[in-house]
Coordinates of C-alpha atoms and ligand atoms in Angstrom, one line a residue:
X1 CA 3.8 -90.1 -83.2
X2 CA 3.8 -92.2 -80.1
X3 CA 7.6 -92.6 -79.0
X4 CA 7.2 -95.9 -79.0
X5 CA 7.2 -96.3 -83.1
X6 CA 9.0 -93.0 -83.6
X7 CA 11.8 -95.3 -81.9
X8 CA 10.6 -98.5 -84.2
X9 CA 10.4 -96.2 -87.5
X10 CA 14.2 -95.3 -86.7
X11 CA 15.5 -98.8 -86.4
X12 CA 13.8 -99.9 -89.6
X13 CA 16.1 -96.8 -91.2
X14 CA 19.0 -97.8 -89.8
X15 CA 18.4 -101.1 -91.0
X16 CA 17.9 -100.6 -94.4
X17 CA 20.4 -98.0 -94.3
X18 CA 22.9 -100.7 -93.4
X19 CA 22.5 -103.1 -95.8
X20 CA 23.5 -99.9 -98.8
X21 CA 26.1 -99.8 -96.7
X22 CA 27.3 -103.0 -96.5
X23 CA 28.2 -102.7 -99.9
X24 CA 29.8 -99.6 -100.2
X25 CA 32.0 -101.0 -97.7
X26 CA 33.1 -104.6 -99.7
X27 CA 34.8 -101.4 -102.2
X28 CA 36.7 -99.8 -100.2
X29 CA 40.3 -99.7 -100.0
X30 CA 41.9 -102.1 -97.3
X31 CA 43.0 -99.0 -95.2
X32 CA 39.5 -97.8 -94.9
X33 CA 38.0 -100.8 -93.9
X34 CA 40.1 -101.3 -91.2
X35 CA 39.6 -97.6 -89.8
X36 CA 35.6 -98.3 -90.2
X37 CA 35.9 -102.1 -88.1
X38 CA 37.6 -99.7 -85.6
X39 CA 35.6 -97.0 -85.2
X40 CA 32.0 -99.3 -86.1
X41 CA 32.0 -99.9 -82.3
X42 CA 32.6 -95.8 -81.4
X43 CA 28.6 -95.1 -83.8
X44 CA 27.3 -98.3 -82.3
X45 CA 27.4 -96.3 -78.8
X46 CA 26.2 -93.6 -79.7
X47 CA 23.3 -95.2 -81.5
X48 CA 22.6 -97.0 -78.6
X49 CA 22.5 -94.0 -76.8
X50 CA 20.5 -91.8 -78.9
X51 CA 18.1 -95.0 -78.9
X52 CA 18.0 -95.0 -75.0
X53 CA 17.0 -91.1 -74.5
X54 CA 14.0 -91.5 -77.4
X55 CA 12.1 -94.0 -75.0
X56 CA 10.6 -92.4 -72.3
X57 CA 10.3 -95.1 -69.7
X58 CA 14.4 -95.0 -69.3
X59 CA 15.8 -92.7 -67.1
X60 CA 18.5 -89.9 -69.1
X61 CA 21.8 -91.7 -69.8
X62 CA 24.8 -89.6 -69.0
X63 CA 26.2 -89.6 -72.4
X64 CA 29.6 -91.2 -73.5
X65 CA 32.3 -91.8 -76.3
X66 CA 33.5 -95.4 -75.1
X67 CA 32.2 -97.6 -75.7
X68 CA 31.6 -99.8 -73.1
X69 CA 34.3 -98.1 -70.7
X70 CA 31.3 -95.4 -70.2
X71 CA 31.8 -92.7 -67.9
X72 CA 34.1 -94.6 -65.9
X73 CA 36.9 -92.0 -65.9
X74 CA 35.1 -88.8 -63.9
X75 CA 32.8 -91.2 -61.8
X76 CA 35.9 -93.4 -60.4
X77 CA 38.3 -91.3 -60.2
X78 CA 35.4 -87.5 -58.6
X79 CA 32.2 -89.6 -57.8
X80 CA 30.4 -86.3 -56.3
X81 CA 31.8 -83.8 -59.0
X82 CA 30.5 -86.6 -61.7
X83 CA 27.0 -86.4 -60.0
X84 CA 26.2 -83.2 -59.2
X85 CA 27.5 -82.2 -63.1
X86 CA 25.1 -85.2 -63.1
X87 CA 22.0 -83.9 -60.8
X88 CA 22.4 -79.7 -62.5
X89 CA 22.5 -81.5 -66.1
X90 CA 19.8 -84.2 -65.1
X91 CA 17.8 -84.3 -61.5
X92 CA 17.8 -86.9 -59.1
X93 CA 18.1 -89.7 -61.0
X94 CA 20.2 -90.6 -64.1
X95 CA 21.9 -93.4 -65.4
X96 CA 25.6 -93.9 -66.4
X97 CA 27.5 -96.6 -68.1
X98 CA 29.9 -98.2 -66.1
X99 CA 32.0 -101.0 -67.6
X100 CA 29.1 -102.2 -69.5
X101 CA 26.3 -102.1 -67.1
X102 CA 24.4 -99.7 -67.2
X103 CA 23.8 -97.1 -63.6
X104 CA 21.0 -96.3 -62.5
X105 CA 21.9 -93.5 -59.5
X106 CA 19.0 -92.0 -57.8
X107 CA 20.2 -88.5 -55.9
X108 CA 19.1 -88.3 -52.6
X109 CA 16.6 -89.3 -49.8
X110 CA 14.2 -89.6 -52.1
X111 CA 16.7 -91.8 -53.0
X112 CA 18.1 -93.6 -51.2
X113 CA 13.5 -94.4 -50.2
X114 CA 14.4 -95.9 -53.2
X115 CA 17.0 -97.6 -53.3
X116 CA 17.7 -99.4 -49.5
X117 CA 14.2 -100.0 -49.5
X118 CA 13.3 -101.2 -52.8
X119 CA 11.9 -105.0 -52.3
X120 CA 13.7 -108.0 -51.6
X121 CA 12.3 -109.6 -55.2
X122 CA 13.4 -106.1 -57.3
X123 CA 16.9 -106.0 -55.8
X124 CA 19.8 -107.8 -55.4
X125 CA 22.8 -107.1 -52.9
X126 CA 24.6 -111.0 -53.3
X127 CA 24.7 -110.1 -57.5
X128 CA 26.0 -107.1 -57.2
X129 CA 28.6 -107.3 -54.8
X130 CA 29.2 -111.1 -54.9
X131 CA 31.5 -111.2 -56.8
X132 CA 34.3 -109.2 -55.5
X133 CA 33.3 -110.5 -51.5
X134 CA 33.0 -114.3 -51.8
X135 CA 36.6 -115.1 -52.5
X136 CA 37.5 -112.4 -50.2
X137 CA 35.1 -113.7 -46.8
X138 CA 34.8 -117.4 -47.9
X139 CA 31.8 -119.4 -48.9
X140 CA 28.4 -119.6 -47.3
X141 CA 28.6 -116.2 -45.4
X142 CA 27.5 -112.5 -46.2
X143 CA 26.4 -112.2 -50.0
X144 CA 27.2 -116.2 -50.6
X145 CA 24.1 -117.0 -49.7
X146 CA 19.9 -116.3 -50.2
X147 CA 19.5 -112.9 -48.0
X148 CA 16.8 -114.7 -45.2
X149 CA 20.1 -116.7 -44.5
X150 CA 22.2 -113.6 -44.1
X151 CA 19.7 -111.6 -41.3
X152 CA 20.3 -115.0 -39.8
X153 CA 24.1 -113.9 -39.7
X154 CA 23.4 -110.9 -39.2
X155 CA 21.4 -111.9 -36.0
X156 CA 24.1 -114.3 -34.4
X157 CA 26.6 -111.2 -34.7
X158 CA 25.2 -109.0 -33.2
X159 CA 24.4 -111.3 -29.8
X160 CA 29.1 -109.7 -29.5
X161 CA 27.4 -106.6 -29.9
X162 CA 25.2 -105.6 -27.1
X163 CA 25.5 -102.6 -24.3
X164 CA 26.9 -105.6 -21.7
X165 CA 29.6 -106.8 -24.5
X166 CA 31.1 -103.1 -25.0
X167 CA 31.1 -103.3 -21.1
X168 CA 33.5 -106.0 -21.8
X169 CA 35.6 -103.9 -24.5
X170 CA 36.8 -100.9 -23.2
X171 CA 38.8 -102.7 -21.1
X172 CA 39.9 -104.2 -23.5
X173 CA 40.7 -101.3 -25.7
X174 CA 42.1 -98.6 -23.6
X175 CA 44.5 -101.6 -23.5
X176 CA 45.1 -102.2 -26.7
X177 CA 45.9 -98.3 -27.0
X178 CA 47.9 -98.0 -24.4
X179 CA 50.4 -100.4 -26.1
X180 CA 50.1 -99.4 -29.4
X181 CA 51.2 -95.8 -27.7
X182 CA 53.5 -97.5 -26.0
X183 CA 55.5 -100.1 -29.5
X184 CA 55.1 -98.3 -32.1
X185 CA 57.4 -97.3 -34.1
X186 CA 55.9 -94.0 -34.5
X187 CA 54.5 -93.3 -31.4
X188 CA 56.7 -94.7 -28.3
X189 CA 55.5 -92.0 -26.1
X190 CA 57.4 -93.2 -23.4
X191 CA 60.3 -92.3 -24.7
X192 CA 59.2 -89.1 -27.0
X193 CA 57.2 -86.0 -26.1
X194 CA 55.9 -85.5 -29.7
X195 CA 56.5 -87.4 -33.2
X196 CA 55.1 -87.4 -37.0
X197 CA 52.7 -89.9 -37.9
X198 CA 51.2 -91.6 -41.3
X199 CA 47.6 -91.6 -39.8
X200 CA 46.7 -93.9 -42.8
X201 CA 49.2 -95.9 -41.5
X202 CA 48.5 -96.1 -37.5
X203 CA 44.7 -95.7 -37.6
X204 CA 44.8 -99.2 -39.8
X205 CA 46.5 -101.4 -37.2
X206 CA 45.1 -99.7 -34.4
X207 CA 41.5 -100.3 -35.4
X208 CA 42.6 -103.8 -36.3
X209 CA 44.4 -105.1 -32.9
X210 CA 41.4 -103.5 -31.3
X211 CA 38.4 -105.4 -33.2
X212 CA 40.5 -108.2 -33.1
X213 CA 41.0 -108.9 -29.6
X214 CA 37.7 -107.6 -28.5
X215 CA 35.6 -109.9 -31.1
X216 CA 38.8 -112.8 -31.7
X217 CA 39.3 -113.1 -28.6
X218 CA 43.4 -113.3 -27.0
X219 CA 44.9 -115.9 -29.2
X220 CA 44.1 -114.4 -32.5
X221 CA 45.1 -111.0 -31.2
X222 CA 48.6 -112.7 -30.2
X223 CA 48.2 -114.2 -33.6
X224 CA 48.6 -110.8 -35.7
X225 CA 52.4 -110.0 -33.6
X226 CA 53.9 -112.5 -35.9
X227 CA 54.5 -113.4 -39.6
X228 CA 50.0 -114.3 -39.9
X229 CA 49.7 -110.7 -40.4
X230 CA 51.5 -110.8 -43.6
X231 CA 47.8 -113.3 -44.5
X232 CA 45.7 -109.9 -43.7
X233 CA 47.6 -107.9 -46.0
X234 CA 47.5 -110.1 -48.3
X235 CA 43.6 -110.6 -47.8
X236 CA 42.7 -107.0 -48.1
X237 CA 44.5 -107.0 -51.5
X238 CA 42.4 -109.3 -53.2
X239 CA 39.6 -106.1 -51.4
X240 CA 39.6 -103.6 -53.9
X241 CA 37.3 -102.0 -56.5
X242 CA 38.8 -104.0 -59.5
X243 CA 37.4 -107.2 -58.6
X244 CA 34.2 -106.1 -58.7
X245 CA 34.6 -106.9 -62.9
X246 CA 38.0 -109.0 -62.7
X247 CA 37.2 -111.4 -59.5
X248 CA 39.1 -114.6 -61.2
X249 CA 41.9 -113.6 -63.2
X250 CA 44.7 -115.1 -62.2
X251 CA 47.5 -113.0 -61.1
X252 CA 49.1 -113.5 -58.2
X253 CA 47.6 -111.0 -56.2
X254 CA 44.2 -113.3 -56.5
X255 CA 46.0 -116.1 -55.6
X256 CA 47.5 -114.7 -52.4
X257 CA 44.4 -113.7 -51.7
X258 CA 43.1 -117.0 -51.7
X259 CA 45.5 -119.0 -50.5
X260 CA 45.3 -115.9 -47.3
X261 CA 41.4 -116.9 -47.1
X262 CA 42.0 -120.6 -46.6
X263 CA 45.2 -120.0 -43.7
X264 CA 42.8 -117.6 -42.2
X265 CA 40.1 -119.5 -42.3
X266 CA 41.8 -122.2 -41.7
X267 CA 43.5 -120.2 -38.4
X268 CA 39.8 -119.4 -36.7
X269 CA 38.8 -123.1 -37.5
X270 CA 41.1 -124.7 -35.4
X271 CA 40.4 -122.0 -32.5
X272 CA 36.7 -123.7 -32.8
X273 CA 37.2 -126.0 -32.2
X274 CA 40.3 -126.8 -29.6
X275 CA 37.3 -124.6 -28.0
X276 CA 34.1 -127.1 -28.7
X277 CA 37.0 -130.2 -27.6
X278 CA 38.0 -128.0 -24.5
X279 CA 34.3 -127.1 -23.8
X280 CA 36.1 -123.2 -23.3
X281 CA 33.0 -121.5 -24.8
X282 CA 32.1 -117.9 -22.1
X283 CA 30.3 -115.1 -23.5
X284 CA 34.2 -113.5 -24.1
X285 CA 33.9 -112.8 -27.7
X286 CA 32.6 -113.3 -31.1
X287 CA 33.4 -116.7 -31.8
X288 CA 32.2 -118.0 -28.4
X289 CA 28.6 -116.2 -29.7
X290 CA 28.3 -117.6 -33.0
X291 CA 29.6 -121.6 -30.9
X292 CA 26.5 -120.7 -28.9
X293 CA 24.0 -119.1 -31.2
X294 CA 24.1 -119.8 -34.8
X295 CA 21.1 -122.0 -36.1
X296 CA 19.6 -120.4 -38.6
X297 CA 15.6 -120.5 -37.7
X298 CA 14.7 -123.5 -40.4
X299 CA 16.9 -125.7 -37.8
X300 CA 20.1 -125.8 -40.2
X301 CA 23.6 -124.8 -38.2
X302 CA 25.8 -122.8 -39.8
X303 CA 29.1 -125.2 -40.1
X304 CA 32.1 -124.4 -38.0
X305 CA 34.2 -122.9 -41.7
X306 CA 31.3 -121.1 -42.1
X307 CA 31.8 -119.1 -39.1
X308 CA 35.3 -118.9 -39.5
X309 CA 34.3 -117.4 -42.7
X310 CA 32.0 -115.0 -41.4
X311 CA 34.5 -114.1 -38.9
X312 CA 36.5 -112.8 -41.4
X313 CA 33.4 -111.1 -43.3
X314 CA 32.6 -109.2 -40.0
X315 CA 36.5 -108.0 -39.2
X316 CA 36.7 -106.6 -43.1
X317 CA 33.5 -105.1 -43.1
X318 CA 34.4 -103.8 -40.0
X319 CA 38.0 -102.8 -40.9
X320 CA 37.8 -100.1 -43.4
X321 CA 35.2 -98.1 -42.2
X322 CA 36.6 -98.0 -39.5
X323 CA 40.2 -96.8 -39.4
X324 CA 38.8 -94.6 -43.1
X325 CA 36.9 -92.4 -39.9
X326 CA 39.6 -92.6 -37.7
X327 CA 41.8 -91.9 -39.8
X328 CA 39.4 -88.6 -41.0
X329 CA 38.2 -88.2 -37.3
X330 CA 42.8 -87.2 -37.2
X331 CA 42.8 -85.2 -39.9
X332 CA 40.4 -83.0 -38.7
X333 CA 41.5 -83.1 -35.4
X334 CA 44.4 -81.9 -36.8
X335 CA 43.3 -78.4 -38.1
X336 CA 41.1 -77.0 -35.8
X337 CA 42.8 -77.1 -32.2
X338 CA 39.5 -74.8 -31.1
X339 CA 37.2 -78.4 -31.4
X340 CA 40.4 -80.3 -29.6
X341 CA 39.8 -78.0 -27.0
X342 CA 36.3 -78.3 -26.8
X343 CA 36.4 -82.4 -26.4
X344 CA 39.8 -81.9 -23.8
X345 CA 37.1 -80.6 -21.7
X346 CA 34.5 -83.3 -22.0
X347 CA 37.0 -85.8 -20.8
X348 CA 38.0 -83.7 -18.4
X349 CA 34.8 -83.2 -17.3
X350 CA 32.9 -86.7 -17.6
X351 CA 36.5 -88.2 -16.1
X352 CA 37.0 -85.9 -13.1
X353 CA 40.0 -85.1 -14.0
X354 CA 41.2 -88.4 -14.9
X355 CA 39.9 -89.1 -12.0
X356 CA 37.4 -91.9 -12.6
X357 CA 38.2 -95.0 -15.3
X358 CA 37.4 -95.1 -19.0
X359 CA 33.6 -96.9 -19.0
X360 CA 31.8 -97.2 -21.9
X361 CA 29.5 -95.3 -19.2
X362 CA 32.1 -92.4 -19.5
X363 CA 32.1 -92.9 -23.3
X364 CA 28.1 -92.6 -22.6
X365 CA 28.1 -89.0 -21.1
X366 CA 30.5 -87.6 -24.1
X367 CA 27.9 -86.2 -26.1
X368 CA 30.9 -83.5 -28.0
X369 CA 33.4 -86.2 -29.3
X370 CA 30.4 -89.1 -30.0
X371 CA 29.2 -85.4 -32.3
X372 CA 32.4 -85.4 -33.5
X373 CA 32.5 -88.7 -34.7
X374 CA 29.2 -87.9 -36.3
X375 CA 30.2 -85.2 -38.2
X376 CA 33.5 -86.5 -39.4
X377 CA 31.3 -89.5 -40.9
X378 CA 28.7 -87.1 -42.3
X379 CA 32.0 -85.0 -44.4
X380 CA 33.6 -88.9 -45.0
X381 CA 31.5 -91.4 -45.9
X382 CA 33.6 -94.1 -46.4
X383 CA 30.9 -96.1 -48.9
X384 CA 30.4 -93.1 -52.0
X385 CA 28.3 -95.4 -53.3
X386 CA 26.2 -98.5 -53.2
X387 CA 24.5 -100.9 -54.7
X388 CA 22.2 -103.6 -56.1
X389 CA 21.6 -105.4 -58.6
X390 CA 17.7 -104.9 -60.2
X391 CA 16.3 -108.7 -60.8
X392 CA 12.4 -107.2 -61.7
X393 CA 11.4 -103.8 -63.4
X394 CA 11.4 -101.5 -61.0
X395 CA 8.8 -98.7 -61.7
X396 CA 10.6 -95.1 -60.1
X397 CA 7.5 -93.4 -57.4
X398 CA 5.4 -90.4 -59.6
X399 CA 7.6 -90.7 -62.4
X400 CA 7.4 -92.1 -65.8
X401 CA 11.0 -94.1 -65.6
X402 CA 11.4 -98.5 -64.8
X403 CA 14.1 -99.5 -64.2
X404 CA 14.7 -102.0 -66.6
X405 CA 16.0 -105.8 -64.5
X406 CA 19.5 -106.7 -64.8
X407 CA 20.4 -102.5 -64.5
X408 CA 21.6 -101.6 -61.5
X409 CA 20.9 -99.4 -59.1
X410 CA 23.1 -96.8 -57.2
X411 CA 22.8 -94.8 -53.9
X412 CA 25.1 -92.4 -52.1
X413 CA 24.1 -90.9 -48.8
X414 CA 27.7 -89.6 -48.8
X415 CA 26.5 -87.3 -51.1
X416 CA 23.7 -86.5 -50.1
X417 CA 25.1 -85.6 -47.0
X418 CA 27.0 -82.5 -48.5
X419 CA 24.4 -81.3 -50.2
X420 CA 23.9 -77.5 -49.0
X421 CA 19.7 -77.6 -48.9
X422 CA 20.1 -80.5 -45.9
X423 CA 23.4 -79.5 -44.4
X424 CA 24.0 -75.6 -44.3
X425 CA 28.4 -75.4 -45.1
X426 CA 28.5 -79.1 -46.4
X427 CA 32.3 -78.9 -46.4
X428 CA 32.8 -77.3 -43.3
X429 CA 33.2 -79.2 -40.1
X430 CA 30.6 -77.3 -36.8
X431 CA 29.9 -80.4 -34.2
X432 CA 27.6 -78.3 -33.1
X433 CA 25.3 -79.2 -35.5
X434 CA 23.9 -82.4 -33.7
X435 CA 23.8 -80.8 -30.7
X436 CA 20.3 -81.1 -30.5
X437 CA 20.1 -84.6 -32.0
X438 CA 22.1 -86.4 -30.6
X439 CA 20.5 -89.3 -30.7
X440 CA 20.7 -92.8 -31.8
X441 CA 19.9 -92.8 -36.3
X442 CA 19.7 -96.9 -36.0
X443 CA 15.5 -96.1 -35.1
X444 CA 13.5 -92.7 -35.2
X445 CA 9.8 -92.9 -36.0
X446 CA 8.3 -96.0 -36.8
X447 CA 10.1 -99.0 -36.7
X448 CA 10.8 -102.9 -38.6
X449 CA 12.1 -105.8 -38.0
X450 CA 14.2 -108.1 -40.9
X451 CA 15.5 -110.9 -38.7
X452 CA 18.4 -108.7 -36.8
X453 CA 17.0 -106.8 -34.4
X454 CA 14.7 -103.2 -35.1
X455 CA 15.8 -100.2 -37.4
X456 CA 14.0 -97.3 -38.9
X457 CA 11.8 -98.1 -40.8
X458 CA 12.4 -94.4 -43.5
X459 CA 14.9 -94.5 -44.8
X460 CA 14.7 -90.7 -46.3
X461 CA 17.0 -89.1 -43.4
X462 CA 19.4 -86.6 -45.7
X463 CA 21.7 -88.2 -43.1
X464 CA 23.0 -92.2 -44.0
X465 CA 26.9 -92.8 -43.3
X466 CA 25.5 -96.9 -42.0
X467 CA 22.5 -97.4 -44.6
X468 CA 18.9 -98.3 -43.6
X469 CA 16.7 -101.0 -44.7
X470 CA 17.5 -105.0 -44.7
X471 CA 21.4 -104.3 -45.3
X472 CA 21.6 -102.0 -42.7
X473 CA 25.3 -102.2 -40.3
X474 CA 25.0 -104.2 -38.0
X475 CA 28.6 -101.9 -36.5
X476 CA 27.6 -98.9 -35.6
X477 CA 27.3 -98.9 -32.0
X478 CA 30.3 -101.3 -31.6
X479 CA 32.1 -99.0 -34.2
X480 CA 31.2 -95.7 -32.0
X481 CA 32.2 -97.6 -29.0
X482 CA 35.8 -98.5 -30.9
X483 CA 36.4 -94.8 -32.3
X484 CA 35.4 -92.8 -28.7
X485 CA 37.6 -95.1 -27.4
X486 CA 40.2 -94.3 -29.5
X487 CA 40.1 -90.8 -29.7
X488 CA 39.5 -90.4 -25.8
X489 CA 43.1 -91.8 -25.3
X490 CA 44.2 -89.5 -28.0
X491 CA 42.6 -86.3 -26.7
X492 CA 43.1 -87.5 -23.0
X493 CA 47.0 -87.3 -23.9
X494 CA 48.0 -84.9 -26.9
X495 CA 47.4 -82.2 -28.8
X496 CA 47.6 -83.0 -33.0
X497 CA 49.1 -80.5 -36.2
X498 CA 50.3 -80.8 -39.2
X499 CA 53.8 -80.0 -39.3
X500 CA 53.3 -76.3 -41.2
X501 CA 51.3 -73.8 -40.4
X502 CA 48.7 -73.4 -42.6
X503 CA 48.5 -78.1 -43.3
X504 CA 45.0 -78.0 -44.2
X505 CA 42.6 -82.0 -43.7
X506 CA 44.3 -83.1 -47.4
X507 CA 41.8 -84.3 -50.5
X508 CA 39.7 -87.7 -50.4
X509 CA 41.1 -90.6 -52.9
X510 CA 37.9 -92.2 -53.8
X511 CA 39.6 -95.0 -55.8
X512 CA 39.9 -97.7 -53.1
X513 CA 37.3 -99.9 -51.2
X514 CA 36.6 -97.4 -49.3
X515 CA 37.2 -93.2 -49.2
X516 CA 40.1 -92.4 -47.9
X517 CA 42.6 -89.0 -47.4
X518 CA 45.0 -89.2 -50.1
X519 CA 48.1 -90.7 -48.7
X520 CA 50.8 -89.7 -47.6
X521 CA 48.6 -88.2 -44.2
X522 CA 51.2 -87.0 -42.0
X523 CA 50.6 -85.3 -39.1
X524 CA 51.9 -84.7 -35.2
X525 CA 51.6 -85.4 -32.2
X526 CA 52.2 -83.7 -29.2
X527 CA 52.0 -84.7 -25.1
X528 CA 49.5 -82.4 -23.2
X529 CA 51.8 -82.8 -20.0
X530 CA 55.6 -82.5 -21.1
X531 CA 57.1 -86.3 -20.0
X532 CA 54.1 -88.4 -18.8
X533 CA 54.3 -91.8 -18.9
X534 CA 51.5 -93.8 -19.8
Ligands
HEM1 C1 32.3 -96.2 -39.2 C2 32.4 -97.4 -39.3 C3 31.4 -97.9 -41.1 C4 30.2 -97.7 -41.8 C5 30.8 -96.3 -41.5 C6 29.5 -98.6 -41.8 C7 28.8 -98.8 -42.9 C8 28.1 -99.2 -43.6 C9 26.8 -99.2 -44.1 C10 26.6 -98.3 -44.6 C11 26.5 -100.3 -45.4 C12 25.3 -100.7 -46.3 C13 25.6 -101.8 -47.0 C14 24.8 -101.7 -48.4 O1 23.3 -100.7 -48.1 O2 25.0 -101.7 -48.8 C15 27.3 -101.7 -43.9 C16 26.6 -102.7 -43.7 C17 27.4 -104.1 -42.9 N1 28.4 -103.5 -42.0 FE1 29.0 -101.6 -41.8 N2 29.7 -99.9 -41.7 C18 31.1 -99.4 -40.0 C19 31.6 -101.1 -39.2 C20 30.5 -102.2 -39.2 C21 31.6 -102.9 -38.2 C22 32.5 -101.8 -37.3 C23 30.5 -104.2 -38.4 C24 31.0 -105.6 -38.1 C25 31.3 -105.0 -36.5 C26 30.1 -104.0 -39.8 C27 29.2 -104.9 -40.4 C28 28.4 -104.4 -41.0 C29 27.6 -106.0 -41.3 C30 27.0 -107.3 -41.2 C31 26.6 -105.4 -42.6 C32 26.2 -106.2 -43.3 C33 25.7 -105.8 -44.7 C34 24.1 -106.8 -46.0 O3 22.9 -106.3 -45.0 O4 24.4 -106.3 -46.5 N3 30.5 -102.5 -40.2 N4 27.5 -100.8 -43.2
NAG2 C1 20.6 -115.9 -29.8 O1 20.5 -114.2 -29.9 C2 19.4 -114.3 -30.3 C3 19.5 -112.3 -30.6 O2 20.3 -112.1 -30.0 C4 18.1 -114.1 -28.8 O3 17.5 -113.9 -29.1 C5 18.3 -115.6 -28.6 O4 18.0 -115.5 -27.4 C6 20.1 -116.4 -28.9 N1 19.5 -117.4 -28.8 C7 20.0 -118.6 -28.0 C8 20.0 -119.6 -28.1 O5 21.4 -118.2 -27.3
NAG3 C1 4.4 -89.0 -55.1 O1 3.8 -87.9 -55.7 C2 2.9 -88.2 -54.0 C3 1.4 -86.8 -53.9 O2 2.6 -85.9 -54.6 C4 3.2 -88.2 -53.2 O3 3.6 -88.0 -51.4 C5 5.0 -88.7 -52.4 O4 5.9 -88.8 -51.7 C6 6.0 -89.0 -54.1 N1 6.0 -90.0 -53.5 C7 7.8 -90.2 -54.4 C8 8.4 -91.2 -54.2 O5 8.1 -89.2 -54.0
NAG4 C1 19.7 -76.1 -30.3 O1 18.8 -75.7 -29.4 C2 18.8 -74.4 -28.4 C3 17.5 -74.8 -27.7 O2 15.8 -75.1 -28.6 C4 19.0 -73.7 -29.3 O3 18.9 -72.6 -28.2 C5 20.2 -73.5 -30.6 O4 20.3 -71.9 -31.0 C6 19.8 -75.2 -30.5 N1 21.8 -75.2 -31.5 C7 21.7 -76.2 -33.0 C8 22.6 -75.6 -33.4 O5 20.2 -75.8 -33.8
NAG5 C1 27.0 -91.9 -29.5 O1 26.0 -91.5 -31.1 C2 25.5 -92.7 -31.7 C3 25.5 -92.3 -32.8 O2 24.2 -90.7 -33.0 C4 24.6 -93.6 -30.8 O3 24.1 -94.4 -31.8 C5 25.5 -93.8 -29.8 O4 24.7 -94.3 -29.2 C6 25.6 -92.8 -29.0 N1 26.9 -92.9 -27.4 C7 27.5 -93.6 -27.5 C8 28.4 -94.4 -26.3 O5 28.3 -95.1 -28.8
NAG6 C1 51.6 -71.3 -46.5 O1 51.9 -72.8 -47.1 C2 52.1 -71.9 -48.5 C3 52.6 -73.2 -48.7 O2 53.0 -74.5 -48.2 C4 53.4 -71.1 -48.0 O3 54.0 -70.5 -49.0 C5 53.2 -70.4 -47.4 O4 53.6 -68.8 -46.8 C6 52.5 -71.0 -46.3 N1 50.9 -69.3 -45.1 C7 51.3 -69.8 -44.1 C8 50.7 -68.7 -43.5 O5 52.0 -70.4 -42.8

């Protein structure tokens, strides 16, 4: 008997039993009828799973008891534990039910290739992400446009993320960092020799100040010292995984999100109009760049409103990922005085006993600091799952499986980053594992250009903190530049430790947009030279 006839006859059987069942049902007392109605979805759910698992053209399905909800709890709280368990039981490819959606996971380097390099006709990122991102970023940008528009928008943004631009950003980063260290209540470094900081407060603040100063310019950075800053918090609260499922419930949070989106984008819009009317377009920041260069390949120009929305999208894309990386890096350093000492010696050497000014060129001469960030990104991929919606049936190479249209595919480089097979002692911070391999992951081997510059064609590397394929991150070098500058300043002036003598790096909280340390995450900073003035 073939698989299809097997399942067809099963369906026929179920239908004939259903007729008999219905006549029994009507004869039952009310209490029993109610309990059957309550149980029906559960029975349906179990029968559905049984039928699904009989199909040889479907991937193994992770069994769950609760209809619609499926495996939301184990996946949502401990995704890597969940993946590990499924990996052992089913192998690299399996599916699970998540809030009414079937998610097909393909773990490991082959999964990276299958999903990041899937054909444009087979998968859609916008169909997976737009519910979440469009209310926050606004219309006409990122996932609210067809893919060819997104590719053009990424190209426009990259114009402000060049080496020449970074050379001008580094001194601005330093200025912002020093200002923060002098004025933030948790530091006030010119008044104290040590203090206690919650890295979940300080690092997001340092990230937004440095990013705003360089990408949006002086005017928008100054706005952050006013009540305007609260609007970013309101927008942020609208950027939560819950909105994947319910993007537009009329909650107070969503109303504040919508108000913040309008107000912030209008403020950017006014600045754009002001610069245009004063003919004040230079090479300062991303705003200047987009004012000069935002005409799509077909000749259509982005509107000023769309430019304003794109600015929000880019800032948001970089904020949480960089802030999380910054926080995790500090927490690891606090645990590892040996690494702090090595990095300090590198600073002494490269900056010639601090007779040399910090610059982009100097950052390029700091492989150990670079490898520290690289290793932290391995241990703490900010995005534990990346999704696409399947829009055309996909054959899984070398298997009998077809991932059907309307499923979602899920790729998790963060899981691969923690496999012993690829990274010996995967849970240990070892900055020297990259000693012979510290070059950019941007393009290795054969290259391809989806419209925003050449990137690596193959995406089967086990290490992909910035994704791969047409949706690959464009912020890698900017993020490195920003984080290297922050940590060059930190390492040079301070030592970090936990309050308790045996304090350790906190465990991960996987329930927010990016994987964060479970807070509050306090550490102690201490000046290397007591009394030193910044
Ligand atoms: C440590 C910092 C960062 C990490 C780990 C990171 C990671 C990622 C990843 C994994 C993706 C791929 C998403 C997917 O395939 O679904 C991505 C895309 C992207 N990132 Fe980043 N990112 C970082 C910083 C930034 C920064 C600073 C910017 C902007 C300046 C930025 C802008 C973008 C953009 C525009 C995309 C493209 C989205 C698409 O094409 O669908 N990222 N990033
Ligand atoms: C726009 O930016 C792209 C990529 O950075 C560049 O190749 C192109 O020459 C720029 N066009 C203009 C008009 O500046
Ligand atoms: C499929 O199998 C062929 C032959 O064994 C192999 O060369 C190829 O890498 C496999 N592809 C995938 C995606 O596993
Ligand atoms: C890097 O390469 C050198 C020379 O080939 C070798 O001695 C060293 O063990 C390598 N380091 C690592 C971490 O693989
Ligand atoms: C640091 O490492 C990254 C990734 O390995 C690389 O792309 C970058 O060029 C390195 N240096 C600087 C200064 O960013
Ligand atoms: C480590 O911390 C625990 C609890 O915080 C404490 O009971 C223990 O004495 C500490 N050990 C050392 C060596 O400090």
